[in-house]
Amino acid sequence: MGEFNFSITMDLSIPDFMDATIPLQDISNAIAADAKKNIRTQRSPDGSRFMPLSRRTINRKGFSMALLDKGIMFNAIRSYKVRKNVMAVSVMPRGKPRRDLLALIHQEIGVPSKEHGRVARPFLGVSKKREQWAVRRMERWINARIQKAAHKYINVKF
């Protein structure tokens, strides 16, 4: 009986998807910048306007911008790396009272208002526009990893 031999050579491309720090940092930095922009423009991530301040609060502050008194909370909005492939955007715990707790109240619980009950002014979040941008950013990163993937040639002989 005769002998039959054959050889298969495979070109495998193995992309490195293990460390997405760069695109995730880009995304979280953009979300933090959006939070600051939301305060400056007095809008929520969904585009709705903040409830105006009461006349009494405007008189106390001397201006009518919500969430911006001394600028401590505004300047405490940060993007940071928690661990590999995990980023966070939050308000750092600084000042007295702590601005992270004040941010939670304004974002979720709301402040008491005689006219409107509790008034929340959410400023942290991801708008649809930012979400679409983040998806495109990750797609570009994935495509770049695929393009730069190391080629491994495997020869199998039978």
Tab-separated table of N, CA and C in Angstrom:
chain	number	residue	atom	x	y	z
A	1	MET	N	0.831	-1.163	0.000
A	1	MET	CA	0.000	0.000	0.000
A	1	MET	C	0.886	1.240	0.000
A	2	GLY	N	0.452	2.284	-0.700
A	2	GLY	CA	1.249	3.500	-0.821
A	2	GLY	C	1.098	4.419	0.386
A	3	GLU	N	1.999	5.328	0.481
A	3	GLU	CA	1.986	6.282	1.578
A	3	GLU	C	1.421	7.600	1.066
A	4	PHE	N	0.600	8.227	1.904
A	4	PHE	CA	-0.020	9.506	1.524
A	4	PHE	C	0.378	10.552	2.555
A	5	ASN	N	1.039	11.626	2.143
A	5	ASN	CA	1.452	12.723	3.021
A	5	ASN	C	0.865	14.035	2.501
A	6	PHE	N	0.508	14.900	3.419
A	6	PHE	CA	0.114	16.242	3.009
A	6	PHE	C	0.491	17.220	4.110
A	7	SER	N	0.557	18.488	3.715
A	7	SER	CA	0.966	19.545	4.628
A	7	SER	C	-0.025	20.701	4.510
A	8	ILE	N	-0.404	21.254	5.651
A	8	ILE	CA	-1.298	22.421	5.674
A	8	ILE	C	-0.529	23.554	6.357
A	9	THR	N	-0.504	24.705	5.705
A	9	THR	CA	0.092	25.897	6.311
A	9	THR	C	-1.035	26.888	6.572
A	10	MET	N	-1.197	27.273	7.818
A	10	MET	CA	-2.250	28.216	8.197
A	10	MET	C	-1.627	29.537	8.607
A	11	ASP	N	-2.218	30.607	8.120
A	11	ASP	CA	-1.809	31.959	8.500
A	11	ASP	C	-2.864	32.465	9.484
A	12	LEU	N	-2.508	32.508	10.744
A	12	LEU	CA	-3.431	32.974	11.775
A	12	LEU	C	-3.030	34.368	12.218
A	13	SER	N	-4.001	35.223	12.258
A	13	SER	CA	-3.749	36.563	12.741
A	13	SER	C	-4.348	36.643	14.143
A	14	ILE	N	-3.528	37.014	15.117
A	14	ILE	CA	-3.965	37.022	16.513
A	14	ILE	C	-3.899	38.460	17.046
A	15	PRO	N	-5.051	39.161	17.043
A	15	PRO	CA	-5.056	40.537	17.552
A	15	PRO	C	-4.903	40.583	19.072
A	16	ASP	N	-4.353	41.677	19.562
A	16	ASP	CA	-4.174	41.870	21.002
A	16	ASP	C	-5.295	42.775	21.513
A	17	PHE	N	-6.296	42.157	22.114
A	17	PHE	CA	-7.418	42.904	22.670
A	17	PHE	C	-7.345	42.992	24.195
A	18	MET	N	-6.205	42.661	24.774
A	18	MET	CA	-6.109	42.542	26.223
A	18	MET	C	-6.095	43.877	26.976
A	19	ASP	N	-5.579	44.935	26.382
A	19	ASP	CA	-5.473	46.204	27.100
A	19	ASP	C	-6.096	47.327	26.275
A	20	ALA	N	-7.304	47.709	26.653
A	20	ALA	CA	-8.033	48.773	25.946
A	20	ALA	C	-7.957	50.096	26.703
A	21	THR	N	-6.891	50.293	27.468
A	21	THR	CA	-6.761	51.490	28.287
A	21	THR	C	-6.884	52.777	27.475
A	22	ILE	N	-6.218	52.865	26.350
A	22	ILE	CA	-6.207	54.113	25.578
A	22	ILE	C	-7.601	54.507	25.097
A	23	PRO	N	-8.343	53.633	24.403
A	23	PRO	CA	-9.670	54.073	23.977
A	23	PRO	C	-10.630	54.285	25.148
A	24	LEU	N	-10.515	53.484	26.199
A	24	LEU	CA	-11.382	53.670	27.353
A	24	LEU	C	-11.085	54.981	28.070
A	25	GLN	N	-9.804	55.366	28.120
A	25	GLN	CA	-9.451	56.668	28.692
A	25	GLN	C	-10.029	57.795	27.849
A	26	ASP	N	-9.925	57.676	26.534
A	26	ASP	CA	-10.502	58.687	25.646
A	26	ASP	C	-11.997	58.850	25.917
A	27	ILE	N	-12.695	57.730	26.037
A	27	ILE	CA	-14.140	57.754	26.248
A	27	ILE	C	-14.486	58.355	27.609
A	28	SER	N	-13.804	57.906	28.658
A	28	SER	CA	-14.119	58.425	29.993
A	28	SER	C	-13.733	59.897	30.129
A	29	ASN	N	-12.637	60.319	29.504
A	29	ASN	CA	-12.277	61.747	29.527
A	29	ASN	C	-13.348	62.581	28.828
A	30	ALA	N	-13.887	62.072	27.724
A	30	ALA	CA	-14.937	62.789	26.998
A	30	ALA	C	-16.208	62.874	27.834
A	31	ILE	N	-16.541	61.815	28.561
A	31	ILE	CA	-17.729	61.825	29.414
A	31	ILE	C	-17.561	62.827	30.556
A	32	ALA	N	-16.362	62.892	31.141
A	32	ALA	CA	-16.091	63.874	32.202
A	32	ALA	C	-16.196	65.293	31.651
A	33	ALA	N	-15.658	65.517	30.448
A	33	ALA	CA	-15.757	66.839	29.819
A	33	ALA	C	-17.223	67.187	29.531
A	34	ASP	N	-18.004	66.181	29.128
A	34	ASP	CA	-19.438	66.405	28.886
A	34	ASP	C	-20.153	66.811	30.166
A	35	ALA	N	-19.788	66.195	31.303
A	35	ALA	CA	-20.419	66.539	32.578
A	35	ALA	C	-20.168	68.005	32.914
A	36	LYS	N	-18.932	68.461	32.693
A	36	LYS	CA	-18.618	69.875	32.936
A	36	LYS	C	-19.371	70.778	31.961
A	37	LYS	N	-19.457	70.349	30.718
A	37	LYS	CA	-20.216	71.127	29.722
A	37	LYS	C	-21.688	71.188	30.114
A	38	ASN	N	-22.229	70.087	30.633
A	38	ASN	CA	-23.630	70.077	31.059
A	38	ASN	C	-23.879	71.118	32.141
A	39	ILE	N	-22.938	71.277	33.065
A	39	ILE	CA	-23.087	72.301	34.106
A	39	ILE	C	-22.998	73.686	33.489
A	40	ARG	N	-22.009	73.893	32.612
A	40	ARG	CA	-21.856	75.212	31.977
A	40	ARG	C	-23.077	75.598	31.149
A	41	THR	N	-23.664	74.637	30.443
A	41	THR	CA	-24.811	74.925	29.574
A	41	THR	C	-26.143	74.716	30.275
A	42	GLN	N	-26.081	74.212	31.549
A	42	GLN	CA	-27.282	73.983	32.353
A	42	GLN	C	-28.236	72.994	31.684
A	43	ARG	N	-27.643	71.890	31.217
A	43	ARG	CA	-28.429	70.834	30.555
A	43	ARG	C	-28.053	69.468	31.101
A	44	SER	N	-29.013	68.548	31.025
A	44	SER	CA	-28.783	67.144	31.401
A	44	SER	C	-28.226	66.397	30.200
A	45	PRO	N	-27.661	65.212	30.401
A	45	PRO	CA	-27.127	64.444	29.268
A	45	PRO	C	-28.163	64.168	28.175
A	46	ASP	N	-29.441	64.121	28.545
A	46	ASP	CA	-30.484	63.898	27.535
A	46	ASP	C	-30.855	65.165	26.774
A	47	GLY	N	-30.233	66.295	27.135
A	47	GLY	CA	-30.472	67.555	26.437
A	47	GLY	C	-31.502	68.457	27.096
A	48	SER	N	-32.220	67.944	28.099
A	48	SER	CA	-33.230	68.779	28.764
A	48	SER	C	-32.542	69.825	29.641
A	49	ARG	N	-33.208	70.959	29.785
A	49	ARG	CA	-32.649	72.056	30.584
A	49	ARG	C	-32.838	71.780	32.072
A	50	PHE	N	-31.888	72.275	32.870
A	50	PHE	CA	-32.030	72.196	34.319
A	50	PHE	C	-33.211	73.061	34.756
A	51	MET	N	-33.829	72.666	35.850
A	51	MET	CA	-34.851	73.506	36.474
A	51	MET	C	-34.149	74.766	36.968
A	52	PRO	N	-34.696	75.947	36.654
A	52	PRO	CA	-34.040	77.189	37.101
A	52	PRO	C	-33.959	77.281	38.624
A	53	LEU	N	-32.973	78.008	39.095
A	53	LEU	CA	-32.824	78.240	40.525
A	53	LEU	C	-33.933	79.150	41.020
A	54	SER	N	-34.215	79.051	42.311
A	54	SER	CA	-35.219	79.947	42.902
A	54	SER	C	-34.638	81.361	42.967
A	55	ARG	N	-35.505	82.324	43.034
A	55	ARG	CA	-35.097	83.738	43.132
A	55	ARG	C	-34.219	83.925	44.372
A	56	ARG	N	-34.557	83.273	45.473
A	56	ARG	CA	-33.795	83.389	46.723
A	56	ARG	C	-32.363	82.877	46.536
A	57	THR	N	-32.202	81.743	45.857
A	57	THR	CA	-30.868	81.176	45.625
A	57	THR	C	-30.067	82.085	44.696
A	58	ILE	N	-30.709	82.606	43.678
A	58	ILE	CA	-30.025	83.535	42.751
A	58	ILE	C	-29.538	84.760	43.509
A	59	ASN	N	-30.373	85.314	44.402
A	59	ASN	CA	-29.973	86.481	45.190
A	59	ASN	C	-28.791	86.158	46.104
A	60	ARG	N	-28.779	84.941	46.695
A	60	ARG	CA	-27.681	84.540	47.585
A	60	ARG	C	-26.379	84.382	46.804
A	61	LYS	N	-26.469	83.716	45.625
A	61	LYS	CA	-25.272	83.429	44.838
A	61	LYS	C	-24.792	84.630	44.034
A	62	GLY	N	-25.727	85.434	43.577
A	62	GLY	CA	-25.381	86.571	42.731
A	62	GLY	C	-25.395	86.222	41.248
A	63	PHE	N	-25.725	84.976	40.908
A	63	PHE	CA	-25.878	84.555	39.511
A	63	PHE	C	-26.832	83.368	39.464
A	64	SER	N	-27.248	82.983	38.264
A	64	SER	CA	-28.338	82.008	38.144
A	64	SER	C	-27.926	80.619	37.668
A	65	MET	N	-26.652	80.266	37.740
A	65	MET	CA	-26.225	78.940	37.279
A	65	MET	C	-26.299	77.918	38.404
A	66	ALA	N	-27.049	76.850	38.153
A	66	ALA	CA	-27.150	75.762	39.122
A	66	ALA	C	-25.858	74.940	39.113
A	67	LEU	N	-25.549	74.331	40.236
A	67	LEU	CA	-24.400	73.428	40.413
A	67	LEU	C	-23.044	74.115	40.269
A	68	LEU	N	-23.057	75.422	40.282
A	68	LEU	CA	-21.789	76.142	40.152
A	68	LEU	C	-21.811	77.314	41.129
A	69	ASP	N	-21.238	77.099	42.284
A	69	ASP	CA	-21.183	78.169	43.277
A	69	ASP	C	-19.733	78.598	43.423
A	70	LYS	N	-18.934	77.759	44.071
A	70	LYS	CA	-17.510	78.064	44.240
A	70	LYS	C	-16.655	77.328	43.212
A	71	GLY	N	-17.250	76.416	42.468
A	71	GLY	CA	-16.517	75.657	41.455
A	71	GLY	C	-15.814	74.422	41.996
A	72	ILE	N	-16.030	74.099	43.272
A	72	ILE	CA	-15.342	72.947	43.871
A	72	ILE	C	-15.837	71.647	43.247
A	73	MET	N	-17.159	71.483	43.139
A	73	MET	CA	-17.695	70.254	42.546
A	73	MET	C	-17.350	70.185	41.060
A	74	PHE	N	-17.496	71.287	40.361
A	74	PHE	CA	-17.177	71.350	38.935
A	74	PHE	C	-15.739	70.886	38.689
A	75	ASN	N	-14.805	71.376	39.499
A	75	ASN	CA	-13.397	71.020	39.345
A	75	ASN	C	-13.063	69.632	39.889
A	76	ALA	N	-13.999	69.029	40.624
A	76	ALA	CA	-13.768	67.697	41.188
A	76	ALA	C	-14.258	66.589	40.249
A	77	ILE	N	-14.836	66.936	39.112
A	77	ILE	CA	-15.281	65.924	38.155
A	77	ILE	C	-14.041	65.356	37.484
A	78	ARG	N	-13.862	64.045	37.611
A	78	ARG	CA	-12.643	63.402	37.116
A	78	ARG	C	-12.940	62.084	36.422
A	79	SER	N	-12.042	61.742	35.531
A	79	SER	CA	-12.016	60.433	34.887
A	79	SER	C	-10.749	59.767	35.391
A	80	TYR	N	-10.846	58.512	35.801
A	80	TYR	CA	-9.654	57.839	36.300
A	80	TYR	C	-9.733	56.337	36.051
A	81	LYS	N	-8.548	55.722	36.062
A	81	LYS	CA	-8.445	54.283	35.850
A	81	LYS	C	-8.646	53.569	37.185
A	82	VAL	N	-9.579	52.621	37.208
A	82	VAL	CA	-9.829	51.823	38.402
A	82	VAL	C	-8.888	50.627	38.404
A	83	ARG	N	-8.847	49.929	37.296
A	83	ARG	CA	-7.923	48.819	37.071
A	83	ARG	C	-7.896	48.588	35.567
A	84	LYS	N	-7.134	47.627	35.141
A	84	LYS	CA	-7.000	47.353	33.712
A	84	LYS	C	-8.382	47.206	33.058
A	85	ASN	N	-8.609	47.978	32.029
A	85	ASN	CA	-9.850	47.967	31.250
A	85	ASN	C	-11.089	48.422	32.021
A	86	VAL	N	-10.890	49.132	33.118
A	86	VAL	CA	-12.021	49.680	33.870
A	86	VAL	C	-11.719	51.136	34.209
A	87	MET	N	-12.519	52.035	33.641
A	87	MET	CA	-12.376	53.467	33.901
A	87	MET	C	-13.626	53.942	34.637
A	88	ALA	N	-13.516	55.052	35.346
A	88	ALA	CA	-14.662	55.617	36.062
A	88	ALA	C	-14.678	57.120	35.857
A	89	VAL	N	-15.862	57.674	35.879
A	89	VAL	CA	-16.055	59.123	35.871
A	89	VAL	C	-16.876	59.430	37.113
A	90	SER	N	-16.362	60.309	37.938
A	90	SER	CA	-17.084	60.627	39.169
A	90	SER	C	-16.668	62.001	39.681
A	91	VAL	N	-17.299	62.384	40.770
A	91	VAL	CA	-16.941	63.613	41.471
A	91	VAL	C	-16.097	63.188	42.671
A	92	MET	N	-14.903	63.730	42.750
A	92	MET	CA	-13.976	63.362	43.821
A	92	MET	C	-14.486	63.896	45.165
A	93	PRO	N	-14.210	63.191	46.265
A	93	PRO	CA	-14.699	63.622	47.580
A	93	PRO	C	-13.836	64.729	48.173
A	94	ARG	N	-14.092	65.953	47.770
A	94	ARG	CA	-13.330	67.068	48.326
A	94	ARG	C	-14.281	68.155	48.792
A	95	GLY	N	-13.780	69.006	49.656
A	95	GLY	CA	-14.578	70.103	50.189
A	95	GLY	C	-15.447	69.673	51.352
A	96	LYS	N	-16.023	70.656	52.014
A	96	LYS	CA	-16.974	70.417	53.101
A	96	LYS	C	-18.184	71.264	52.813
A	97	PRO	N	-19.329	70.671	52.607
A	97	PRO	CA	-19.605	69.242	52.559
A	97	PRO	C	-18.958	68.601	51.333
A	98	ARG	N	-18.742	67.289	51.429
A	98	ARG	CA	-18.059	66.583	50.342
A	98	ARG	C	-18.847	66.727	49.043
A	99	ARG	N	-18.140	67.105	47.981
A	99	ARG	CA	-18.800	67.355	46.708
A	99	ARG	C	-19.320	66.094	46.025
A	100	ASP	N	-18.716	64.938	46.335
A	100	ASP	CA	-19.263	63.706	45.756
A	100	ASP	C	-20.658	63.424	46.309
A	101	LEU	N	-20.882	63.737	47.586
A	101	LEU	CA	-22.203	63.539	48.186
A	101	LEU	C	-23.201	64.572	47.667
A	102	LEU	N	-22.754	65.807	47.510
A	102	LEU	CA	-23.621	66.832	46.928
A	102	LEU	C	-23.994	66.478	45.484
A	103	ALA	N	-23.040	65.936	44.752
A	103	ALA	CA	-23.314	65.526	43.375
A	103	ALA	C	-24.378	64.432	43.352
A	104	LEU	N	-24.279	63.477	44.276
A	104	LEU	CA	-25.273	62.405	44.365
A	104	LEU	C	-26.658	62.982	44.636
A	105	ILE	N	-26.732	63.931	45.545
A	105	ILE	CA	-28.019	64.560	45.859
A	105	ILE	C	-28.576	65.252	44.619
A	106	HIS	N	-27.774	66.072	43.965
A	106	HIS	CA	-28.254	66.789	42.780
A	106	HIS	C	-28.573	65.845	41.631
A	107	GLN	N	-27.791	64.799	41.476
A	107	GLN	CA	-27.952	63.854	40.367
A	107	GLN	C	-29.172	62.961	40.546
A	108	GLU	N	-29.357	62.413	41.747
A	108	GLU	CA	-30.349	61.360	41.970
A	108	GLU	C	-31.527	61.783	42.840
A	109	ILE	N	-31.237	62.350	44.000
A	109	ILE	CA	-32.266	62.588	45.009
A	109	ILE	C	-33.011	63.894	44.756
A	110	GLY	N	-32.268	64.921	44.447
A	110	GLY	CA	-32.857	66.239	44.243
A	110	GLY	C	-32.809	67.072	45.511
A	111	VAL	N	-32.853	68.364	45.328
A	111	VAL	CA	-32.860	69.289	46.458
A	111	VAL	C	-34.290	69.763	46.684
A	112	PRO	N	-34.655	70.048	47.940
A	112	PRO	CA	-36.027	70.469	48.216
A	112	PRO	C	-36.339	71.821	47.570
A	113	SER	N	-37.550	71.917	47.042
A	113	SER	CA	-38.024	73.162	46.449
A	113	SER	C	-39.458	73.374	46.908
A	114	LYS	N	-39.765	74.579	47.382
A	114	LYS	CA	-41.131	74.874	47.832
A	114	LYS	C	-42.114	74.784	46.674
A	115	GLU	N	-41.683	75.164	45.501
A	115	GLU	CA	-42.568	75.199	44.335
A	115	GLU	C	-42.676	73.862	43.604
A	116	HIS	N	-41.581	73.096	43.553
A	116	HIS	CA	-41.532	71.907	42.693
A	116	HIS	C	-41.249	70.600	43.424
A	117	GLY	N	-41.321	70.584	44.734
A	117	GLY	CA	-40.991	69.362	45.480
A	117	GLY	C	-39.480	69.160	45.498
A	118	ARG	N	-39.014	68.025	45.016
A	118	ARG	CA	-37.569	67.766	44.910
A	118	ARG	C	-37.128	68.029	43.478
A	119	VAL	N	-36.040	68.760	43.341
A	119	VAL	CA	-35.522	69.110	42.023
A	119	VAL	C	-34.158	68.462	41.830
A	120	ALA	N	-34.100	67.507	40.907
A	120	ALA	CA	-32.823	66.873	40.549
A	120	ALA	C	-32.287	67.572	39.306
A	121	ARG	N	-30.998	67.719	39.270
A	121	ARG	CA	-30.340	68.304	38.098
A	121	ARG	C	-29.223	67.356	37.670
A	122	PRO	N	-29.593	66.274	36.956
A	122	PRO	CA	-28.571	65.299	36.545
A	122	PRO	C	-27.609	65.899	35.527
A	123	PHE	N	-26.341	65.804	35.824
A	123	PHE	CA	-25.310	66.337	34.933
A	123	PHE	C	-24.339	65.249	34.489
A	124	LEU	N	-24.235	64.153	35.263
A	124	LEU	CA	-23.386	63.023	34.884
A	124	LEU	C	-24.216	62.032	34.071
A	125	GLY	N	-23.621	61.505	33.035
A	125	GLY	CA	-24.319	60.519	32.226
A	125	GLY	C	-23.755	60.498	30.821
A	126	VAL	N	-24.311	59.647	30.005
A	126	VAL	CA	-23.837	59.489	28.639
A	126	VAL	C	-24.985	59.814	27.686
A	127	SER	N	-24.788	60.840	26.884
A	127	SER	CA	-25.805	61.195	25.893
A	127	SER	C	-25.780	60.189	24.752
A	128	LYS	N	-26.843	60.158	23.970
A	128	LYS	CA	-26.892	59.260	22.802
A	128	LYS	C	-25.750	59.595	21.843
A	129	LYS	N	-25.487	60.866	21.658
A	129	LYS	CA	-24.412	61.293	20.758
A	129	LYS	C	-23.054	60.779	21.253
A	130	ARG	N	-22.797	60.890	22.568
A	130	ARG	CA	-21.532	60.421	23.133
A	130	ARG	C	-21.459	58.892	23.060
A	131	GLU	N	-22.569	58.219	23.276
A	131	GLU	CA	-22.594	56.761	23.183
A	131	GLU	C	-22.225	56.309	21.770
A	132	GLN	N	-22.787	56.962	20.763
A	132	GLN	CA	-22.455	56.619	19.371
A	132	GLN	C	-20.986	56.891	19.089
A	133	TRP	N	-20.463	57.994	19.598
A	133	TRP	CA	-19.052	58.319	19.421
A	133	TRP	C	-18.178	57.254	20.082
A	134	ALA	N	-18.557	56.817	21.293
A	134	ALA	CA	-17.782	55.808	22.024
A	134	ALA	C	-17.763	54.486	21.259
A	135	VAL	N	-18.885	54.109	20.689
A	135	VAL	CA	-18.935	52.873	19.895
A	135	VAL	C	-18.004	52.988	18.693
A	136	ARG	N	-18.056	54.118	17.998
A	136	ARG	CA	-17.158	54.324	16.847
A	136	ARG	C	-15.693	54.314	17.273
A	137	ARG	N	-15.394	54.910	18.443
A	137	ARG	CA	-14.014	54.936	18.955
A	137	ARG	C	-13.526	53.518	19.215
A	138	MET	N	-14.359	52.691	19.841
A	138	MET	CA	-13.968	51.303	20.103
A	138	MET	C	-13.838	50.511	18.801
A	139	GLU	N	-14.706	50.763	17.839
A	139	GLU	CA	-14.605	50.077	16.546
A	139	GLU	C	-13.284	50.417	15.856
A	140	ARG	N	-12.884	51.699	15.911
A	140	ARG	CA	-11.604	52.101	15.314
A	140	ARG	C	-10.452	51.393	16.016
A	141	TRP	N	-10.510	51.300	17.342
A	141	TRP	CA	-9.458	50.638	18.104
A	141	TRP	C	-9.393	49.151	17.747
A	142	ILE	N	-10.543	48.504	17.667
A	142	ILE	CA	-10.586	47.078	17.316
A	142	ILE	C	-10.018	46.859	15.916
A	143	ASN	N	-10.425	47.690	14.971
A	143	ASN	CA	-9.908	47.561	13.601
A	143	ASN	C	-8.400	47.774	13.548
A	144	ALA	N	-7.904	48.727	14.317
A	144	ALA	CA	-6.454	48.960	14.362
A	144	ALA	C	-5.727	47.751	14.942
A	145	ARG	N	-6.302	47.139	15.981
A	145	ARG	CA	-5.688	45.936	16.562
A	145	ARG	C	-5.672	44.797	15.547
A	146	ILE	N	-6.732	44.669	14.782
A	146	ILE	CA	-6.789	43.619	13.764
A	146	ILE	C	-5.723	43.869	12.694
A	147	GLN	N	-5.577	45.130	12.279
A	147	GLN	CA	-4.573	45.473	11.262
A	147	GLN	C	-3.151	45.222	11.753
A	148	LYS	N	-2.917	45.461	13.029
A	148	LYS	CA	-1.567	45.309	13.595
A	148	LYS	C	-1.312	43.904	14.149
A	149	ALA	N	-2.262	43.026	13.995
A	149	ALA	CA	-2.159	41.694	14.595
A	149	ALA	C	-0.935	40.958	14.075
A	150	ALA	N	-0.308	40.243	14.969
A	150	ALA	CA	0.850	39.420	14.607
A	150	ALA	C	0.359	38.202	13.834
A	151	HIS	N	1.036	37.900	12.749
A	151	HIS	CA	0.694	36.721	11.954
A	151	HIS	C	1.506	35.533	12.445
A	152	LYS	N	0.823	34.468	12.696
A	152	LYS	CA	1.468	33.227	13.124
A	152	LYS	C	1.214	32.187	12.031
A	153	TYR	N	2.277	31.610	11.558
A	153	TYR	CA	2.171	30.584	10.521
A	153	TYR	C	2.331	29.224	11.195
A	154	ILE	N	1.371	28.362	10.972
A	154	ILE	CA	1.403	27.027	11.568
A	154	ILE	C	1.421	26.002	10.442
A	155	ASN	N	2.396	25.142	10.498
A	155	ASN	CA	2.498	24.043	9.521
A	155	ASN	C	2.063	22.755	10.187
A	156	VAL	N	1.124	22.106	9.560
A	156	VAL	CA	0.646	20.807	10.052
A	156	VAL	C	0.949	19.791	8.961
A	157	LYS	N	1.694	18.758	9.317
A	157	LYS	CA	2.070	17.728	8.334
A	157	LYS	C	1.474	16.386	8.754
A	158	PHE	N	0.887	15.722	7.798
A	158	PHE	CA	0.303	14.396	8.036
A	158	PHE	C	0.929	13.405	7.111
